[in-house]
Short mmCIF file of C-alpha atoms and ligand atoms in Angstrom, two decimals:
data_model
loop_
_atom_site.label_atom_id
_atom_site.label_comp_id
_atom_site.label_asym_id
_atom_site.label_seq_id
_atom_site.Cartn_x
_atom_site.Cartn_y
_atom_site.Cartn_z
CA UNK A 1 -16.29 2.86 22.69
CA UNK A 2 -13.94 2.69 19.76
CA UNK A 3 -11.05 0.41 19.12
CA UNK A 4 -7.75 1.49 17.64
CA UNK A 5 -6.68 -0.85 14.87
CA UNK A 6 -3.03 -1.45 15.68
CA UNK A 7 -1.46 -1.82 12.24
CA UNK A 8 2.02 -1.97 13.66
CA UNK A 9 1.15 -5.00 15.77
CA UNK A 10 -0.68 -6.82 12.99
CA UNK A 11 2.15 -6.05 10.55
CA UNK A 12 4.63 -7.48 13.07
CA UNK A 13 2.65 -10.74 13.17
CA UNK A 14 2.62 -10.96 9.39
CA UNK A 15 6.35 -10.28 9.25
CA UNK A 16 6.93 -13.17 11.67
CA UNK A 17 5.03 -15.45 9.29
CA UNK A 18 7.03 -14.18 6.33
CA UNK A 19 10.25 -14.61 8.28
CA UNK A 20 9.64 -18.30 8.87
CA UNK A 21 8.57 -18.83 5.24
CA UNK A 22 11.75 -17.13 4.04
CA UNK A 23 13.77 -19.29 6.42
CA UNK A 24 12.07 -22.40 5.09
CA UNK A 25 12.84 -21.37 1.50
CA UNK A 26 16.43 -20.59 2.35
CA UNK A 27 16.86 -24.13 3.70
CA UNK A 28 15.85 -25.34 0.26
CA UNK A 29 18.55 -23.13 -1.21
CA UNK A 30 16.14 -20.41 -2.35
CA UNK A 31 17.31 -16.91 -1.48
CA UNK A 32 14.73 -14.17 -1.92
CA UNK A 33 15.94 -10.86 -3.30
CA UNK A 34 14.12 -7.56 -3.75
CA UNK A 35 15.55 -4.83 -5.96
CA UNK A 36 14.47 -1.29 -5.12
CA UNK A 37 15.05 1.51 -7.61
CA UNK A 38 15.03 5.03 -6.26
CA UNK A 39 15.29 7.95 -8.66
CA UNK A 40 16.43 11.18 -7.00
CA UNK A 41 16.61 12.01 -3.32
CA UNK A 42 13.10 12.97 -2.26
CA UNK A 43 13.28 12.82 1.56
CA UNK A 44 9.90 11.09 2.00
CA UNK A 45 10.85 8.48 -0.61
CA UNK A 46 14.13 7.90 1.18
CA UNK A 47 12.22 7.17 4.40
CA UNK A 48 9.92 4.71 2.61
CA UNK A 49 12.83 2.99 0.88
CA UNK A 50 14.62 2.65 4.22
CA UNK A 51 11.48 1.16 5.80
CA UNK A 52 11.40 -1.45 3.03
CA UNK A 53 15.09 -2.29 3.39
CA UNK A 54 14.75 -2.63 7.17
CA UNK A 55 11.77 -4.95 6.77
CA UNK A 56 13.68 -7.08 4.25
CA UNK A 57 16.58 -7.37 6.63
CA UNK A 58 14.26 -8.34 9.47
CA UNK A 59 12.43 -11.11 7.61
CA UNK A 60 15.54 -12.43 5.91
CA UNK A 61 15.01 -11.15 2.39
CA UNK A 62 18.00 -9.74 0.54
CA UNK A 63 17.55 -6.25 -0.82
CA UNK A 64 19.55 -4.28 -3.31
CA UNK A 65 19.03 -0.56 -3.64
CA UNK A 66 19.72 0.97 -7.03
CA UNK A 67 19.92 4.73 -6.56
CA UNK A 68 19.71 6.69 -9.79
CA UNK A 69 20.21 10.43 -10.23
CA UNK A 70 17.17 12.72 -10.48
CA UNK A 71 18.10 13.65 -14.07
CA UNK A 72 18.42 10.12 -15.41
CA UNK A 73 16.72 9.63 -18.76
CA UNK A 74 13.63 7.51 -19.15
CA UNK A 75 15.54 5.19 -21.51
CA UNK A 76 18.27 4.57 -18.94
CA UNK A 77 15.71 3.81 -16.23
CA UNK A 78 13.86 1.42 -18.54
CA UNK A 79 17.16 -0.27 -19.43
CA UNK A 80 17.95 -0.76 -15.74
CA UNK A 81 14.57 -2.40 -15.20
CA UNK A 82 15.03 -4.60 -18.26
CA UNK A 83 18.37 -5.78 -16.94
CA UNK A 84 16.74 -6.68 -13.61
CA UNK A 85 13.92 -8.50 -15.41
CA UNK A 86 16.53 -10.87 -16.81
CA UNK A 87 18.55 -11.20 -13.60
CA UNK A 88 17.68 -14.60 -12.08
CA UNK A 89 19.13 -13.44 -8.74
CA UNK A 90 16.34 -10.86 -8.39
CA UNK A 91 12.81 -12.05 -7.53
CA UNK A 92 11.06 -8.75 -7.02
CA UNK A 93 11.50 -5.30 -8.56
CA UNK A 94 10.06 -2.14 -7.12
CA UNK A 95 10.40 1.38 -8.51
CA UNK A 96 9.82 3.88 -5.72
CA UNK A 97 7.13 6.40 -6.69
CA UNK A 98 6.65 9.22 -7.40
CA UNK A 99 9.12 9.63 -10.27
CA UNK A 100 10.50 12.93 -11.58
CA UNK A 101 8.13 14.66 -14.01
CA UNK A 102 10.21 13.99 -17.13
CA UNK A 103 9.66 10.23 -16.72
CA UNK A 104 6.44 8.54 -17.80
CA UNK A 105 5.31 6.54 -14.76
CA UNK A 106 3.01 4.31 -16.82
CA UNK A 107 5.84 3.23 -19.08
CA UNK A 108 8.00 2.39 -16.07
CA UNK A 109 5.23 0.39 -14.41
CA UNK A 110 4.71 -1.58 -17.62
CA UNK A 111 8.45 -2.25 -17.93
CA UNK A 112 8.60 -4.36 -14.77
CA UNK A 113 8.01 -8.02 -15.61
CA UNK A 114 4.58 -9.03 -14.21
CA UNK A 115 6.16 -12.00 -12.38
CA UNK A 116 8.51 -9.64 -10.50
CA UNK A 117 5.94 -6.88 -9.96
CA UNK A 118 5.78 -7.01 -6.16
CA UNK A 119 3.94 -3.66 -6.06
CA UNK A 120 1.13 -5.16 -8.14
CA UNK A 121 0.97 -2.11 -10.42
CA UNK A 122 1.54 -3.78 -13.80
CA UNK A 123 -1.61 -3.82 -16.00
CA UNK A 124 -1.43 -7.61 -16.12
CA UNK A 125 -1.68 -7.84 -12.33
CA UNK A 126 -4.35 -5.13 -12.23
CA UNK A 127 -6.31 -7.09 -14.84
CA UNK A 128 -5.91 -10.28 -12.85
CA UNK A 129 -7.27 -8.55 -9.75
CA UNK A 130 -10.15 -7.19 -11.78
CA UNK A 131 -11.29 -10.61 -13.01
CA UNK A 132 -10.44 -12.48 -9.81
CA UNK A 133 -7.36 -14.36 -11.02
CA UNK A 134 -4.32 -14.94 -8.83
CA UNK A 135 -1.59 -12.32 -9.15
CA UNK A 136 0.34 -9.76 -7.12
CA UNK A 137 -1.99 -7.58 -5.07
CA UNK A 138 -1.12 -3.92 -4.51
CA UNK A 139 0.31 -3.70 -1.00
CA UNK A 140 -1.78 -0.93 0.57
CA UNK A 141 -5.25 -2.24 -0.39
CA UNK A 142 -4.20 -5.82 0.43
CA UNK A 143 -2.92 -4.62 3.80
CA UNK A 144 -6.21 -2.88 4.51
CA UNK A 145 -8.22 -6.06 3.86
CA UNK A 146 -5.86 -7.88 6.26
CA UNK A 147 -6.39 -5.16 8.89
CA UNK A 148 -10.16 -5.54 8.61
CA UNK A 149 -10.00 -9.34 8.81
CA UNK A 150 -7.58 -9.41 11.73
CA UNK A 151 -9.85 -6.99 13.57
CA UNK A 152 -12.89 -9.20 12.99
CA UNK A 153 -14.62 -6.62 10.78
CA UNK A 154 -16.82 -8.38 8.26
CA UNK A 155 -16.80 -7.00 4.70
CA UNK A 156 -19.44 -9.30 3.18
CA UNK A 157 -22.62 -7.32 2.49
CA UNK A 158 -21.29 -4.14 4.12
CA UNK A 159 -21.50 -0.61 2.73
CA UNK A 160 -17.91 0.24 1.82
CA UNK A 161 -17.08 3.78 0.77
CA UNK A 162 -13.67 4.70 -0.60
CA UNK A 163 -12.66 8.33 -0.91
CA UNK A 164 -10.00 8.58 -3.60
CA UNK A 165 -9.63 6.90 -6.99
CA UNK A 166 -5.89 6.50 -7.52
CA UNK A 167 -4.46 3.50 -9.35
CA UNK A 168 -2.40 2.69 -6.27
CA UNK A 169 -5.08 2.78 -3.58
CA UNK A 170 -8.66 3.75 -4.49
CA UNK A 171 -9.30 1.67 -7.59
CA UNK A 172 -7.63 -1.58 -6.47
CA UNK A 173 -9.21 -1.11 -3.02
CA UNK A 174 -12.63 -1.10 -4.67
CA UNK A 175 -11.83 -4.30 -6.58
CA UNK A 176 -10.59 -6.07 -3.46
CA UNK A 177 -13.60 -5.08 -1.34
CA UNK A 178 -15.85 -6.17 -4.17
CA UNK A 179 -14.08 -9.50 -4.20
CA UNK A 180 -14.88 -9.74 -0.46
CA UNK A 181 -18.56 -9.18 -1.30
CA UNK A 182 -18.73 -5.62 -0.03
CA UNK A 183 -21.07 -3.07 -1.61
CA UNK A 184 -18.62 -0.52 -2.92
CA UNK A 185 -18.86 3.18 -3.66
CA UNK A 186 -15.92 5.29 -4.82
CA UNK A 187 -16.08 9.00 -4.11
CA UNK A 188 -13.50 11.47 -5.46
CA UNK A 189 -12.71 15.13 -5.94
CA UNK A 190 -15.66 15.66 -8.33
CA UNK A 191 -18.19 13.87 -6.12
CA UNK A 192 -21.15 16.00 -5.06
CA UNK A 193 -22.49 15.69 -1.53
CA UNK A 194 -19.50 13.78 -0.19
CA UNK A 195 -20.71 13.90 3.39
CA UNK A 196 -24.00 12.17 2.58
CA UNK A 197 -22.07 9.37 0.88
CA UNK A 198 -19.38 8.84 3.52
CA UNK A 199 -22.08 8.82 6.21
CA UNK A 200 -23.57 5.70 4.66
CA UNK A 201 -20.36 3.74 5.09
CA UNK A 202 -20.01 0.81 7.47
CA UNK A 203 -16.41 0.72 6.29
CA UNK A 204 -14.89 4.04 5.23
CA UNK A 205 -11.52 4.04 3.49
CA UNK A 206 -10.01 7.50 3.17
CA UNK A 207 -7.26 8.08 0.61
CA UNK A 208 -7.88 11.64 -0.55
CA UNK A 209 -4.57 13.27 0.32
CA UNK A 210 -6.06 16.10 2.38
CA UNK A 211 -4.75 16.40 5.93
CA UNK A 212 -7.41 16.03 8.67
CA UNK A 213 -10.26 16.47 6.18
CA UNK A 214 -12.61 13.80 7.53
CA UNK A 215 -14.26 14.96 10.75
CA UNK A 216 -17.05 13.44 12.87
CA UNK A 217 -19.78 14.86 10.62
CA UNK A 218 -18.51 12.71 7.71
CA UNK A 219 -18.89 9.38 9.50
CA UNK A 220 -21.70 7.14 10.63
CA UNK A 221 -21.96 6.14 14.26
CA UNK A 222 -20.21 2.80 14.76
CA UNK A 223 -18.36 2.77 11.43
CA UNK A 224 -14.88 1.37 10.82
CA UNK A 225 -12.62 4.09 9.46
CA UNK A 226 -9.35 3.35 7.67
CA UNK A 227 -7.01 6.29 7.15
CA UNK A 228 -4.60 5.91 4.23
CA UNK A 229 -3.39 9.53 4.25
CA UNK A 230 0.05 10.45 5.47
CA UNK A 231 1.16 14.05 5.91
CA UNK A 232 3.94 15.72 7.81
CA UNK A 233 2.70 18.62 9.94
CA UNK A 234 4.72 21.77 10.59
CA UNK A 235 5.79 20.44 13.99
CA UNK A 236 7.25 17.35 12.28
CA UNK A 237 4.53 14.96 13.46
CA UNK A 238 2.56 12.82 11.03
CA UNK A 239 -1.17 12.98 10.51
CA UNK A 240 -3.67 11.37 8.18
CA UNK A 241 -6.66 12.44 6.09
CA UNK A 242 -8.87 11.71 9.09
CA UNK A 243 -9.16 14.02 12.08
CA UNK A 244 -8.57 11.29 14.66
CA UNK A 245 -9.63 13.31 17.70
CA UNK A 246 -12.88 14.40 16.08
CA UNK A 247 -13.87 11.01 14.66
CA UNK A 248 -12.88 8.69 17.49
CA UNK A 249 -15.93 9.45 19.67
CA UNK A 250 -18.28 8.34 16.96
CA UNK A 251 -16.76 5.26 15.30
CA UNK A 252 -16.15 1.71 16.49
CA UNK A 253 -12.81 1.12 14.74
CA UNK A 254 -10.16 3.59 13.64
CA UNK A 255 -6.61 3.32 12.28
CA UNK A 256 -3.99 5.74 13.63
CA UNK A 257 -1.36 7.61 11.60
CA UNK A 258 1.39 6.61 12.04
CA UNK A 259 1.03 2.94 12.97
CA UNK A 260 -2.08 2.05 10.99
CA UNK A 261 -2.08 1.34 7.28
CA UNK A 262 1.62 2.24 6.65
CA UNK A 263 3.21 -0.73 8.42
CA UNK A 264 0.74 -3.06 6.69
CA UNK A 265 1.85 -1.79 3.28
CA UNK A 266 5.38 -2.84 4.12
CA UNK A 267 4.31 -6.22 5.54
CA UNK A 268 2.34 -7.02 2.40
CA UNK A 269 5.34 -6.11 0.28
CA UNK A 270 7.31 -8.73 2.19
CA UNK A 271 4.57 -11.29 1.49
CA UNK A 272 4.66 -10.44 -2.19
CA UNK A 273 8.44 -10.93 -2.23
CA UNK A 274 8.02 -14.45 -0.87
CA UNK A 275 5.32 -15.13 -3.46
CA UNK A 276 7.65 -13.80 -6.16
CA UNK A 277 10.23 -16.42 -5.30
CA UNK A 278 7.76 -19.30 -5.67
C1 LIG B 301 3.70 4.13 9.79
C2 LIG B 301 3.76 6.15 0.46
C3 LIG B 301 2.57 8.10 -0.22
C4 LIG B 301 3.26 8.14 -1.42
C5 LIG B 301 4.21 7.18 -1.70
C6 LIG B 301 5.04 2.83 8.14
C7 LIG B 301 5.31 3.59 5.87
C8 LIG B 301 4.58 4.73 6.18
C9 LIG B 301 4.05 4.89 7.46
C10 LIG B 301 5.87 3.39 4.52
C11 LIG B 301 4.08 5.11 1.43
C12 LIG B 301 3.37 5.02 2.73
C13 LIG B 301 5.10 4.21 1.12
C14 LIG B 301 4.30 3.95 8.44
C15 LIG B 301 5.56 3.16 2.08
C16 LIG B 301 3.63 3.71 3.43
O1 LIG B 301 4.29 3.64 10.77
O2 LIG B 301 2.60 4.69 9.88
C17 LIG B 301 5.54 2.64 6.86
O3 LIG B 301 7.06 3.19 4.40
N1 LIG B 301 5.05 3.40 3.41
C18 LIG B 301 5.74 4.29 -0.16
O4 LIG B 301 6.63 3.51 -0.47
O5 LIG B 301 5.40 5.25 -1.02
C19 LIG B 301 4.45 6.18 -0.76
C20 LIG B 301 2.81 7.13 0.72
#
């Protein structure tokens, strides 16, 4: 028997906690404010930005959306961020990714002041995570650790395999699981014999960006499988990197798409916003 990890439910619990913390801070006269910068009108990005605004509204965090045209110059975007860095009324700054190709994402990430970097992407926060210092944690990996803990899945001493090595998910995920005393392997597009590696995993985190790639023959019996992928199918429905129907018979825990990792990403962003105000 497998158990669905209900990310939506766990995220709702975390948002309740954040809501009361935000309320508490407001009584002390501290308003929390998140600034979201969206460049262009990518429909998926617009959905994500709306999810973030709705969550802010729910937990009692102010949000300001700065929409910039697709063709804005890198200098203008950097100037906007710099202005927000100095604005005492803004606690957190988030630049919605991906950015148009003419803008250097690394430069933009570095422009956000580390103390307002609620996405946890600035090299200072990445470095802090790497050496175990306190700092902003990237929302998706932090949300995944919460999912595992809430579900009673122990990480200590477990074989953890991550498929994908992005700066946003794979790499920080590895650092976080390591911090939880997991034994961590990162597999990626150049990995040989992927199946043999993923089949060793007690905890398998899939962030490869290939719809329905992971089938039952990639997983060990009784494993916990976390699906970070999000794809829109032709019929408009969402699916992940994991073939849910194929894998579910074999594993003990599995996250759905939608309603698994995604809502946790948003909930952790709310937590980071509260932390940013402290
Ligand atoms: C759900 C994201 C890829 C690239 C850039 C809830 C979200 C998604 C799904 C969401 C994501 C993915 C976000 C669900 C934010 C997660 O119910 O399953 C929420 O809004 N996300 C993002 O900001 O940028 C991305 C994925």
